[in-house]
mmCIF file of C-alpha atoms in Angstrom:
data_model
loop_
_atom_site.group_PDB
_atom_site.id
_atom_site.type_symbol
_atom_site.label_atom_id
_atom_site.label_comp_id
_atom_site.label_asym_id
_atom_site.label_seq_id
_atom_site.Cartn_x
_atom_site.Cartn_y
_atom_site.Cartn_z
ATOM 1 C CA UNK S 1 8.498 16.079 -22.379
ATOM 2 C CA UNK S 2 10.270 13.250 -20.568
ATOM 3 C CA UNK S 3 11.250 10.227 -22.905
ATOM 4 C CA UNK S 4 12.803 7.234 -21.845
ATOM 5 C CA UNK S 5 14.731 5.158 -24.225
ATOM 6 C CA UNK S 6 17.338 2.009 -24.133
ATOM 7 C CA UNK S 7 20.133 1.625 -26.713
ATOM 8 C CA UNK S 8 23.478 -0.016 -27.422
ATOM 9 C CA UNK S 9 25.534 2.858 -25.884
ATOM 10 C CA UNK S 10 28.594 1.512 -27.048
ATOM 11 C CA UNK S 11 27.462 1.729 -30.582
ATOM 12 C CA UNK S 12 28.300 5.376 -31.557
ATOM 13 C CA UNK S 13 26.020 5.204 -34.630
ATOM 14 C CA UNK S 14 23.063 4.585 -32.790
ATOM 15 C CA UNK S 15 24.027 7.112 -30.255
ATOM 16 C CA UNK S 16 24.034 9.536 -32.846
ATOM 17 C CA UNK S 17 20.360 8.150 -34.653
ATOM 18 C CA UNK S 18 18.932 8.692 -31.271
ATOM 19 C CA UNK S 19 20.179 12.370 -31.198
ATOM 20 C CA UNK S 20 22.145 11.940 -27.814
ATOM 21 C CA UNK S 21 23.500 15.364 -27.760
ATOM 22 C CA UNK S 22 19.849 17.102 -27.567
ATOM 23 C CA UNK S 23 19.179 14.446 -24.544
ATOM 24 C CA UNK S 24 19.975 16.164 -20.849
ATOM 25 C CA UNK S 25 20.539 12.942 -19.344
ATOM 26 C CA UNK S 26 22.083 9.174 -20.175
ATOM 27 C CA UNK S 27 22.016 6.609 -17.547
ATOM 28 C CA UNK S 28 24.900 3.748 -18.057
ATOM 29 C CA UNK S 29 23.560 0.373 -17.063
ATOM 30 C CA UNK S 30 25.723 -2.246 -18.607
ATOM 31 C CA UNK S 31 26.051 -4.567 -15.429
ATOM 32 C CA UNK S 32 29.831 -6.017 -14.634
ATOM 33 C CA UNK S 33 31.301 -4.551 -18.427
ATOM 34 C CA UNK S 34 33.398 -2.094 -17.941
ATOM 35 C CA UNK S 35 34.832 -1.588 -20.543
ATOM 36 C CA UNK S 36 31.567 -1.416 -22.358
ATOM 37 C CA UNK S 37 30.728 1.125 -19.288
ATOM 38 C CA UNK S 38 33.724 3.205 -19.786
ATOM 39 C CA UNK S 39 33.181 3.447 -23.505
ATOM 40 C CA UNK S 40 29.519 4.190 -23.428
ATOM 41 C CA UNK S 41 30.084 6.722 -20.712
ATOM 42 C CA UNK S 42 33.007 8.640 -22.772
ATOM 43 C CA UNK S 43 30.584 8.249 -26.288
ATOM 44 C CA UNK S 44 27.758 10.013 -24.128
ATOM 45 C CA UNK S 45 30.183 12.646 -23.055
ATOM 46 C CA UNK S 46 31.872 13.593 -26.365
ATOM 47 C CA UNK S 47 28.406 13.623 -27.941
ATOM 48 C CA UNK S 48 27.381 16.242 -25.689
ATOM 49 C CA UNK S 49 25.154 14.465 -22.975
ATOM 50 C CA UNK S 50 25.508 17.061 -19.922
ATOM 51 C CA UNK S 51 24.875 14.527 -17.280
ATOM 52 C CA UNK S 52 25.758 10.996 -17.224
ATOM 53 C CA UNK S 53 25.164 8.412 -14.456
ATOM 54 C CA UNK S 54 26.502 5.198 -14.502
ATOM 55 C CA UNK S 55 26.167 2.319 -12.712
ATOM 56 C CA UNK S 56 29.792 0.645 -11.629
ATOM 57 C CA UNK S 57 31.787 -1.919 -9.140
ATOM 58 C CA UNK S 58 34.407 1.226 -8.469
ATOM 59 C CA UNK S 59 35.008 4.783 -8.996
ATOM 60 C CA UNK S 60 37.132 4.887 -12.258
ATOM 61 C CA UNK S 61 33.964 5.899 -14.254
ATOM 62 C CA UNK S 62 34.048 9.355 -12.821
ATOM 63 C CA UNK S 63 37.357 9.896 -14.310
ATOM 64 C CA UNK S 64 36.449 9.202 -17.871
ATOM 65 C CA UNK S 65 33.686 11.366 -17.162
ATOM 66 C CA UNK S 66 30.377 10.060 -15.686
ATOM 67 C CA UNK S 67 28.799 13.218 -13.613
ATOM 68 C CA UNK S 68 27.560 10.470 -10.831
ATOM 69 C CA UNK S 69 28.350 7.200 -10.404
ATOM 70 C CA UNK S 70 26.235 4.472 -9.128
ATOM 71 C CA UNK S 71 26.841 1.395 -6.874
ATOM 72 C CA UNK S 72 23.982 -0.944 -6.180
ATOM 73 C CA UNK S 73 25.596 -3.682 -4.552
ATOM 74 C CA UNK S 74 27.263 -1.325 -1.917
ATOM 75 C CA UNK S 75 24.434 0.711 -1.300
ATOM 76 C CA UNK S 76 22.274 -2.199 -0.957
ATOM 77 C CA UNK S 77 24.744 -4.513 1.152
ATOM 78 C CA UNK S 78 24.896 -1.320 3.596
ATOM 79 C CA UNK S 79 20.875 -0.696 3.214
ATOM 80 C CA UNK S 80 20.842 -4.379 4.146
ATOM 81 C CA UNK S 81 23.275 -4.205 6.822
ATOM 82 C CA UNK S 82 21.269 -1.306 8.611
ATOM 83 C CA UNK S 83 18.218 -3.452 8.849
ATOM 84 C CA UNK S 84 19.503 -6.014 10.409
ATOM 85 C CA UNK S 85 21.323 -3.441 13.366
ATOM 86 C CA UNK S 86 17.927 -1.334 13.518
ATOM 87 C CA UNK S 87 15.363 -2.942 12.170
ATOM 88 C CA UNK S 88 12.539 -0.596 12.753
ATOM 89 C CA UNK S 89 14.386 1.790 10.479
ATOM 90 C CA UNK S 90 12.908 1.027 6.756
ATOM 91 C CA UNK S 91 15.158 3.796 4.578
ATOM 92 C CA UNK S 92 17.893 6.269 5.679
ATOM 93 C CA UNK S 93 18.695 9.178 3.995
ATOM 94 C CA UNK S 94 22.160 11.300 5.146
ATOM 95 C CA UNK S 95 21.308 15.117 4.949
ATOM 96 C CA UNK S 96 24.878 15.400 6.951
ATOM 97 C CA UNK S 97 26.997 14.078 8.891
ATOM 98 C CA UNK S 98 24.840 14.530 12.063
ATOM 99 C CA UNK S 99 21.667 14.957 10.808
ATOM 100 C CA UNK S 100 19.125 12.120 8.619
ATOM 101 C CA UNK S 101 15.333 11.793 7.592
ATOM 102 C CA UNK S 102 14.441 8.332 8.190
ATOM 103 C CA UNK S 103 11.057 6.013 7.353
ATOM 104 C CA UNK S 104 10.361 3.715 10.386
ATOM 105 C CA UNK S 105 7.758 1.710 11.819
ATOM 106 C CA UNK S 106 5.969 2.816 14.594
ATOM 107 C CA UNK S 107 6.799 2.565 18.057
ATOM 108 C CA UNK S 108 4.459 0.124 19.520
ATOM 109 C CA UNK S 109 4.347 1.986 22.738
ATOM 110 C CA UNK S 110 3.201 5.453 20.790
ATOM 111 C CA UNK S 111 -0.170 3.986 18.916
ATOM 112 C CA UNK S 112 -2.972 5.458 19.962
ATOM 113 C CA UNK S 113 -1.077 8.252 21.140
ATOM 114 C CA UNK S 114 -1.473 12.009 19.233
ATOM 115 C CA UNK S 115 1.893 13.552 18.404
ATOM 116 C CA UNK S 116 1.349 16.400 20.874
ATOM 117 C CA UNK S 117 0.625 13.833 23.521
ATOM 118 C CA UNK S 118 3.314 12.497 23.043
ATOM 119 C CA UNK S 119 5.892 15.652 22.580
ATOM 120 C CA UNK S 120 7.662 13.615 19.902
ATOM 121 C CA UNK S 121 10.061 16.739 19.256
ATOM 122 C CA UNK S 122 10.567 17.948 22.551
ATOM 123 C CA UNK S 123 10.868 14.233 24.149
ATOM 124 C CA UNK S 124 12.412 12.368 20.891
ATOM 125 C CA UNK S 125 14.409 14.955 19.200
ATOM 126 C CA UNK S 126 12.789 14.341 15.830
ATOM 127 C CA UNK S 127 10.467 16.013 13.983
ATOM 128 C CA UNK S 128 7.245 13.513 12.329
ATOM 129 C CA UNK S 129 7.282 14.722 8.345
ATOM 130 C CA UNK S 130 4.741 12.116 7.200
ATOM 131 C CA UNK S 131 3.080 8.917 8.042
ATOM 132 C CA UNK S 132 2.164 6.524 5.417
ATOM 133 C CA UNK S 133 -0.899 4.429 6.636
ATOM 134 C CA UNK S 134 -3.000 2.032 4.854
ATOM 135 C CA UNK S 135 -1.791 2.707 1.298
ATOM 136 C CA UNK S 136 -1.866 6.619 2.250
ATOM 137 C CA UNK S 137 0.705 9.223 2.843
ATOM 138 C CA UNK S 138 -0.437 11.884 5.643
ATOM 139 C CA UNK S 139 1.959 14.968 4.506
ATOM 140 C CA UNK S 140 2.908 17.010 7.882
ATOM 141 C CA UNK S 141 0.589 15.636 10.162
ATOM 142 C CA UNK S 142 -0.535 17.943 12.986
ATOM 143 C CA UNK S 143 0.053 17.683 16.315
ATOM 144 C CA UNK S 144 -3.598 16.330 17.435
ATOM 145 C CA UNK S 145 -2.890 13.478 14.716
ATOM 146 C CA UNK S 146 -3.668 10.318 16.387
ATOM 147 C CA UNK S 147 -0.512 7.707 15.630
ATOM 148 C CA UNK S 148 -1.789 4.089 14.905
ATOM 149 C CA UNK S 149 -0.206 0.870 15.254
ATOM 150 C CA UNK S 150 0.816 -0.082 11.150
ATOM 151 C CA UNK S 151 1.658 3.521 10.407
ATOM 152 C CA UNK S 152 5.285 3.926 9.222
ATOM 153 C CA UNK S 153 7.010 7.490 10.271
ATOM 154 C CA UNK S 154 8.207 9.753 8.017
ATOM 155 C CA UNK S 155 11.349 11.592 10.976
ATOM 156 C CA UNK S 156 13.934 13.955 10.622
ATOM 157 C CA UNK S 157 16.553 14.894 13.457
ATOM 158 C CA UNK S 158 20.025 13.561 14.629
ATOM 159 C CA UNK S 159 21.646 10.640 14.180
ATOM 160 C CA UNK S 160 21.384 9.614 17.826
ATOM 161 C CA UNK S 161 18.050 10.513 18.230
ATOM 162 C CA UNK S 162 16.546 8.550 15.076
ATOM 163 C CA UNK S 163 18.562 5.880 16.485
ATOM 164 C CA UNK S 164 17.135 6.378 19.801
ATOM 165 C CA UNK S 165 13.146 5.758 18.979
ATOM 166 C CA UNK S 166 13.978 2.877 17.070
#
């Protein structure tokens, strides 16, 4: 059963009411505290809590402990930042150093094309995982799938070669 709850983590008697240590994760969200982030993330910790995340400005939390450590305004400013270089390219996600599944918007030069007509993989260098169209999400389309203007690509490949079709 998954249970979501939100507490004063800094408050080590409600902590322990809520029966932290039988919990298998604790997200800290505390905004610009850190104190109150450090302390909540070492509580968690002590208590038992085998994976914290915690949302911070820097990386100390992952020396008092926190298993992953989040940072919203870099992630976004750089999310931000990529739209406005490639702005076809709606999300990014790093698989390596070289290689990246990526949601886009359709080239308007490949609607009303199929995916075989067009030899996206061959031609492109990326392979089409999914197209979300009107509300939908087509899960590996086939090659004689007809590509519409709207749709929003669902790609994996290289760097360059995402980089390339957009």
């Amino acid at each position: 059963m998954t249970q979501a709850v939100q507490a004063n983590a800094v408050d080590e008697d409600a902590l322990a009411e809520l029966g932290v240590q039988n919990f298998d994760a604790a997200i800290v969200a505390i905004g610009t505290d850190i104190r109150a982030s450090i302390l909540a993330t070492v509580l968690l910790k002590e208590a038992g809590v085998p994976k914290v995340l915690a949302k911070a400005v820097d990386a100390l939390l992952y020396k008092v402990g926190a298993d992953r450590v989040i940072f919203p305004e870099r992630d976004m400013g750089q999310r931000v930042a990529r739209s406005l270089v490639a702005p076809n390219i709606l999300d990014l996600m790093a698989l390596s150093d070289d290689d990246q599944i990526a949601e886009l918007t359709l080239p308007t030069d490949w609607a009303d094309k199929t995916i075989v007509e067009l030899n996206i993989r061959r031609n492109f260098g990326v392979s089409v995982l999914g197209i979300h169209r009107g509300g939908k999400f087509l899960t590996s389309p086939g090659a004689e799938t007809m590509l519409m203007a709207g749709d929003l690509l669902l790609v994996m490949g290289k760097k360059e070669a995402i980089s390339a079709v957009q």
